[in-house]
Amino acid sequence: MPGFELFGAEEQKEVQDVLDNGVLMRYGFDPMRNGHHKALELEKDLAAKMQVKHAQVVSSGTAALTVALACAGIGSGDEVIMPTFTFVASFEAILSVGAVPILCDIDDTLTLEPKAVEALVTSKTKAIMPVHMCGSMADLKALKAICDKHNLILLEDACQAIGASYANKPLGSYGDLGCFSFDYVKTITCGEGGGIITNSELFADRAHKYHDHGHDHVGNDRGAETHPFLGYNYRMSELNAAVGIAQLRKLDYTISTQEKNYTILRNALTAIPEVTFRRVPETGIESYAFLSIFLPTEELARNAHKALGSHGVDACFYWYDNNWHYYKKWEHLLEQKSLNKLSQEVKSGLQKNKASYPASDVWMGRTISCLIKLNWTEEEVKERASKMINAIKSVLTEVV
């Protein structure tokens, strides 16, 4: 999956353009640039690739979520429904705009369960944030129906799923706003970076101002620009954008390579009746970044994860015990451990998050996800498949 597996002359050329003109900042210094505006170029390429009208690049995936929330007018005391399985950045972004993350159970898609979402909607709910973890998506049609019914924003956190699609739309473009991460271990990397996509003129206009201290970007004198509203610094540098330009051009190749390696592994594991697979919603096509499987029980999943490691199968994750990605280890959120004082609205809102989510535990306790790498040879993938089968069968044999 990681784009850094494909670093080469293309990235070097784009970065060298920036170093040759010496302008590393996204805005200003136009006479020195020799026509190079890498962040702007990346935005145009991203919008075209994602089949949307507008794209805004920013400094990280977390920044993308933060800017998107602000541009949607979400703030103090508003509630945003998000899944129990995600990266901590999802709730960090919500809290950063003064809103309240409301945790919600997942289903066999490994993200938001629509009926559980609707049960959590209140007068304070302003957005639903499905997180397309590990390369696949939620039941977006059902979630959009809930949003339409209650006049809510559908914000897609597609940070781990660029290149996937739903209903013939690139993932991230189905909702009102979509966000991507371009950090070092993502399918497309800038080293550090993120992106926001939308078809809304209003959200796009707000984003390009908000991410740059509220600058209106009118005229050629940055010092003379006005500030229609408050903003903050979430700019992407020209160096990061330069890497992203080359990486985005490789996306089709990356996805096709992932699909090939994923398919070999999945087809091999179908020989084990006890292994089932994450559900991809109808009309959805995943990015094949991870192969996520279910074992019949939590105990078998734990043992299978250990067996995979002992059989030499690396880059497999048992998320149930993960410090970063599952609610059970988010004590800093659940216990409200914050350096800055939280508002009373946020503190009260966070009390709505329960101590346990047994429906989520049923799925995550049984889940193992294996990263799909790009630089494996076909022979290496087949060898890996054989090791995975032997590892899992060894655990099942012990039970019998």
PDB file of N, CA, C and O in Angstrom, residues 89-90 207 256 263 271 281 400:
ATOM      1  N   ALA A  89      -7.092  10.644  14.834  1.00  0.00           N
ATOM      2  CA  ALA A  89      -7.238  11.948  14.184  1.00  0.00           C
ATOM      3  C   ALA A  89      -8.693  12.305  13.932  1.00  0.00           C
ATOM      4  O   ALA A  89      -9.038  13.495  13.897  1.00  0.00           O
ATOM      5  N   SER A  90      -9.551  11.296  13.765  1.00  0.00           N
ATOM      6  CA  SER A  90     -10.962  11.586  13.483  1.00  0.00           C
ATOM      7  C   SER A  90     -11.588  12.367  14.630  1.00  0.00           C
ATOM      8  O   SER A  90     -12.237  13.400  14.411  1.00  0.00           O
ATOM      9  N   ALA A 207     -12.537  26.889   2.306  1.00  0.00           N
ATOM     10  CA  ALA A 207     -11.341  26.085   2.570  1.00  0.00           C
ATOM     11  C   ALA A 207     -10.064  26.806   2.189  1.00  0.00           C
ATOM     12  O   ALA A 207      -9.083  26.796   2.947  1.00  0.00           O
ATOM     13  N   SER A 256      -4.066  -1.142  -9.213  1.00  0.00           N
ATOM     14  CA  SER A 256      -4.081  -2.401  -9.967  1.00  0.00           C
ATOM     15  C   SER A 256      -3.109  -3.414  -9.368  1.00  0.00           C
ATOM     16  O   SER A 256      -3.396  -4.622  -9.334  1.00  0.00           O
ATOM     17  N   THR A 263      -5.988 -10.212  -4.526  1.00  0.00           N
ATOM     18  CA  THR A 263      -6.810 -11.284  -5.097  1.00  0.00           C
ATOM     19  C   THR A 263      -6.147 -12.643  -4.923  1.00  0.00           C
ATOM     20  O   THR A 263      -6.818 -13.645  -4.618  1.00  0.00           O
ATOM     21  N   ALA A 271     -10.038 -21.274   0.726  1.00  0.00           N
ATOM     22  CA  ALA A 271      -9.930 -22.723   0.954  1.00  0.00           C
ATOM     23  C   ALA A 271     -10.172 -23.078   2.414  1.00  0.00           C
ATOM     24  O   ALA A 271     -10.323 -24.264   2.744  1.00  0.00           O
ATOM     25  N   PRO A 281     -19.882  -2.967   0.539  1.00  0.00           N
ATOM     26  CA  PRO A 281     -21.266  -2.656   0.169  1.00  0.00           C
ATOM     27  C   PRO A 281     -21.507  -2.769  -1.335  1.00  0.00           C
ATOM     28  O   PRO A 281     -20.586  -2.573  -2.145  1.00  0.00           O
ATOM     29  N   VAL A 400      -9.592 -28.135  17.300  1.00  0.00           N
ATOM     30  CA  VAL A 400     -10.193 -29.451  17.094  1.00  0.00           C
ATOM     31  C   VAL A 400      -9.554 -30.487  18.019  1.00  0.00           C
ATOM     32  O   VAL A 400     -10.209 -31.281  18.650  1.00  0.00           O
TER      33      VAL A 400
END
